[in-house]
Amino acid sequence: MDVPNIHATAVLVGDRGLLVTGPSGAGKTALALALVSRFCGLGLFCRLVADDQLLVSGHGGRLVCRAPAAIAGLAEVYGIGPQKLSFAPAAVIDLVARLVPAAQMPRLQPEATQTIAGCVLPRLDLPARDVVSALPALAARLGLAPFGRARPV
């Protein structure tokens, strides 16, 4: 059975899996690297799963993302190229972060979902190329520092 390959980036933050989607140049890699830097700096386990391409499959209604062998442990740093870093080979995804043009962002978002590989996942839209705004929004939605586990996904 073929496993679909999608254009996205995934990160494992503590026990929470995050899938970052958006068009090329939207800032998926920059956001993933900022998440790793911030949460590792706070002492929380945080690893890239894969950058730019992911193998996805549904298992019991949960989406599992895996790193394709050819790019496992690599992240493309803008202007430099692929760089090695610690990674997790797979993650169960709890939230989709969709990067969209800032002009399309409402101040407060209604609850939204996205279906990938037959799995319905909660989705949070974030402004493309805006790590400063995205980090606290993701921390709040995932219940991570400084927000604790106050809000389940």
mmCIF file of C-alpha atoms in Angstrom:
data_model
loop_
_atom_site.group_PDB
_atom_site.id
_atom_site.type_symbol
_atom_site.label_atom_id
_atom_site.label_comp_id
_atom_site.label_asym_id
_atom_site.label_seq_id
_atom_site.Cartn_x
_atom_site.Cartn_y
_atom_site.Cartn_z
ATOM 1 C CA MET A 1 0.000 0.000 0.000
ATOM 2 C CA ASP A 2 1.364 3.412 -0.966
ATOM 3 C CA VAL A 3 1.614 5.992 1.810
ATOM 4 C CA PRO A 4 0.718 9.512 0.629
ATOM 5 C CA ASN A 5 3.481 12.123 0.686
ATOM 6 C CA ILE A 6 2.263 15.648 1.504
ATOM 7 C CA HIS A 7 3.921 19.067 1.347
ATOM 8 C CA ALA A 8 4.107 20.058 5.035
ATOM 9 C CA THR A 9 6.381 20.148 8.074
ATOM 10 C CA ALA A 10 5.804 18.299 11.356
ATOM 11 C CA VAL A 11 7.137 18.874 14.862
ATOM 12 C CA LEU A 12 6.764 16.876 18.055
ATOM 13 C CA VAL A 13 6.461 19.183 21.090
ATOM 14 C CA GLY A 14 6.384 17.214 24.330
ATOM 15 C CA ASP A 15 3.666 14.654 23.655
ATOM 16 C CA ARG A 16 1.847 16.814 21.083
ATOM 17 C CA GLY A 17 2.234 16.486 17.314
ATOM 18 C CA LEU A 18 1.933 19.583 15.143
ATOM 19 C CA LEU A 19 1.547 19.611 11.365
ATOM 20 C CA VAL A 20 2.409 22.919 9.667
ATOM 21 C CA THR A 21 0.923 23.460 6.216
ATOM 22 C CA GLY A 22 1.053 26.298 3.730
ATOM 23 C CA PRO A 23 2.445 27.207 0.333
ATOM 24 C CA SER A 24 6.159 27.321 -0.434
ATOM 25 C CA GLY A 25 7.741 30.334 1.238
ATOM 26 C CA ALA A 26 5.014 30.661 3.901
ATOM 27 C CA GLY A 27 7.471 29.990 6.736
ATOM 28 C CA LYS A 28 6.810 26.350 7.648
ATOM 29 C CA THR A 29 10.475 25.573 8.318
ATOM 30 C CA ALA A 30 11.125 28.857 10.139
ATOM 31 C CA LEU A 31 8.170 28.173 12.438
ATOM 32 C CA ALA A 32 9.264 24.581 13.087
ATOM 33 C CA LEU A 33 12.820 25.663 13.942
ATOM 34 C CA ALA A 34 11.513 28.444 16.199
ATOM 35 C CA LEU A 35 9.304 25.919 18.033
ATOM 36 C CA VAL A 36 12.250 23.570 18.548
ATOM 37 C CA SER A 37 14.455 26.412 19.773
ATOM 38 C CA ARG A 38 11.848 27.840 22.144
ATOM 39 C CA PHE A 39 10.586 24.660 23.728
ATOM 40 C CA CYS A 40 13.949 22.893 23.945
ATOM 41 C CA GLY A 41 15.159 26.090 25.629
ATOM 42 C CA LEU A 42 12.356 25.672 28.182
ATOM 43 C CA GLY A 43 13.473 22.087 28.851
ATOM 44 C CA LEU A 44 10.613 20.441 26.954
ATOM 45 C CA PHE A 45 11.239 17.622 24.493
ATOM 46 C CA CYS A 46 10.838 19.073 21.011
ATOM 47 C CA ARG A 47 11.980 17.600 17.703
ATOM 48 C CA LEU A 48 11.440 18.101 14.019
ATOM 49 C CA VAL A 49 9.760 15.091 12.415
ATOM 50 C CA ALA A 50 10.318 16.146 8.800
ATOM 51 C CA ASP A 51 10.651 19.349 6.852
ATOM 52 C CA ASP A 52 8.719 20.013 3.643
ATOM 53 C CA GLN A 53 7.666 16.420 2.880
ATOM 54 C CA LEU A 54 5.832 13.936 5.102
ATOM 55 C CA LEU A 55 4.526 10.418 4.687
ATOM 56 C CA VAL A 56 1.040 10.345 6.222
ATOM 57 C CA SER A 57 -1.316 7.573 7.214
ATOM 58 C CA GLY A 58 -4.389 7.186 9.371
ATOM 59 C CA HIS A 59 -4.447 4.672 12.225
ATOM 60 C CA GLY A 60 -7.629 4.328 14.253
ATOM 61 C CA GLY A 61 -8.671 7.885 13.385
ATOM 62 C CA ARG A 62 -5.273 9.345 14.336
ATOM 63 C CA LEU A 63 -2.923 10.857 11.746
ATOM 64 C CA VAL A 64 0.659 9.581 11.831
ATOM 65 C CA CYS A 65 3.391 11.499 10.011
ATOM 66 C CA ARG A 66 6.770 9.993 9.197
ATOM 67 C CA ALA A 67 9.980 11.406 7.798
ATOM 68 C CA PRO A 68 10.853 10.166 4.298
ATOM 69 C CA ALA A 69 14.250 8.421 4.497
ATOM 70 C CA ALA A 70 15.882 10.793 1.996
ATOM 71 C CA ILE A 71 15.261 13.886 4.167
ATOM 72 C CA ALA A 72 15.172 12.420 7.691
ATOM 73 C CA GLY A 73 17.096 14.674 10.084
ATOM 74 C CA LEU A 74 17.385 17.568 7.606
ATOM 75 C CA ALA A 75 15.826 21.029 7.606
ATOM 76 C CA GLU A 76 16.297 23.510 4.802
ATOM 77 C CA VAL A 77 17.643 26.755 6.242
ATOM 78 C CA TYR A 78 16.755 29.666 3.980
ATOM 79 C CA GLY A 79 19.774 30.918 2.061
ATOM 80 C CA ILE A 80 22.023 28.090 3.291
ATOM 81 C CA GLY A 81 20.393 24.798 2.325
ATOM 82 C CA PRO A 82 19.712 21.520 4.143
ATOM 83 C CA GLN A 83 21.198 21.262 7.636
ATOM 84 C CA LYS A 84 21.306 18.273 10.009
ATOM 85 C CA LEU A 85 19.451 18.344 13.323
ATOM 86 C CA SER A 86 17.954 15.975 15.868
ATOM 87 C CA PHE A 87 14.640 14.565 14.752
ATOM 88 C CA ALA A 88 11.832 12.202 15.704
ATOM 89 C CA PRO A 89 11.111 9.668 12.954
ATOM 90 C CA ALA A 90 7.317 9.868 13.429
ATOM 91 C CA ALA A 91 4.562 11.627 15.350
ATOM 92 C CA VAL A 92 0.835 11.345 15.946
ATOM 93 C CA ILE A 93 -0.646 14.707 14.954
ATOM 94 C CA ASP A 94 -2.896 16.630 17.357
ATOM 95 C CA LEU A 95 -3.198 19.967 15.523
ATOM 96 C CA VAL A 96 -2.804 21.408 12.028
ATOM 97 C CA ALA A 97 -1.338 24.918 11.810
ATOM 98 C CA ARG A 98 -2.206 26.359 8.401
ATOM 99 C CA LEU A 99 -0.101 29.350 7.352
ATOM 100 C CA VAL A 100 -2.178 31.875 5.399
ATOM 101 C CA PRO A 101 -1.684 35.470 4.218
ATOM 102 C CA ALA A 102 -2.033 37.888 7.141
ATOM 103 C CA ALA A 103 -4.840 39.736 5.314
ATOM 104 C CA GLN A 104 -6.971 36.565 5.555
ATOM 105 C CA MET A 105 -6.589 36.295 9.331
ATOM 106 C CA PRO A 106 -9.602 37.167 11.491
ATOM 107 C CA ARG A 107 -8.836 38.528 14.940
ATOM 108 C CA LEU A 108 -10.646 35.591 16.567
ATOM 109 C CA GLN A 109 -11.104 32.328 14.710
ATOM 110 C CA PRO A 110 -14.032 29.969 14.799
ATOM 111 C CA GLU A 111 -13.240 26.329 15.526
ATOM 112 C CA ALA A 112 -12.025 24.671 12.322
ATOM 113 C CA THR A 113 -10.982 21.207 11.216
ATOM 114 C CA GLN A 114 -9.043 19.692 8.346
ATOM 115 C CA THR A 115 -9.240 16.133 7.044
ATOM 116 C CA ILE A 116 -5.964 14.463 6.070
ATOM 117 C CA ALA A 117 -5.649 10.761 5.176
ATOM 118 C CA GLY A 118 -9.204 10.247 6.460
ATOM 119 C CA CYS A 119 -8.424 11.785 9.881
ATOM 120 C CA VAL A 120 -10.301 14.863 11.086
ATOM 121 C CA LEU A 121 -7.930 17.220 12.925
ATOM 122 C CA PRO A 122 -8.424 20.564 14.662
ATOM 123 C CA ARG A 123 -6.895 23.407 12.629
ATOM 124 C CA LEU A 124 -5.559 26.806 13.604
ATOM 125 C CA ASP A 125 -4.839 29.380 10.900
ATOM 126 C CA LEU A 126 -1.751 31.524 11.487
ATOM 127 C CA PRO A 127 -0.241 34.433 9.566
ATOM 128 C CA ALA A 128 2.393 33.287 7.076
ATOM 129 C CA ARG A 129 5.990 34.371 7.750
ATOM 130 C CA ASP A 130 5.119 35.638 11.251
ATOM 131 C CA VAL A 131 6.834 33.446 13.850
ATOM 132 C CA VAL A 132 6.403 36.118 16.540
ATOM 133 C CA SER A 133 2.599 35.853 16.353
ATOM 134 C CA ALA A 134 2.522 32.108 15.725
ATOM 135 C CA LEU A 135 4.547 30.962 18.762
ATOM 136 C CA PRO A 136 2.183 32.198 21.499
ATOM 137 C CA ALA A 137 -0.903 31.137 19.520
ATOM 138 C CA LEU A 138 0.447 27.596 19.180
ATOM 139 C CA ALA A 139 1.598 27.461 22.798
ATOM 140 C CA ALA A 140 -1.884 28.508 23.932
ATOM 141 C CA ARG A 141 -3.696 26.077 21.633
ATOM 142 C CA LEU A 142 -1.441 23.146 22.582
ATOM 143 C CA GLY A 143 -1.532 24.027 26.290
ATOM 144 C CA LEU A 144 2.229 24.617 26.491
ATOM 145 C CA ALA A 145 4.313 27.098 28.523
ATOM 146 C CA PRO A 146 3.423 29.702 29.569
ATOM 147 C CA PHE A 147 -0.215 28.613 29.205
ATOM 148 C CA GLY A 148 -0.055 25.155 30.821
ATOM 149 C CA ARG A 149 -2.522 22.500 29.695
ATOM 150 C CA ALA A 150 -5.494 24.799 30.099
ATOM 151 C CA ARG A 151 -6.982 24.138 26.656
ATOM 152 C CA PRO A 152 -7.099 20.673 25.083
ATOM 153 C CA VAL A 153 -7.053 20.352 21.289
#
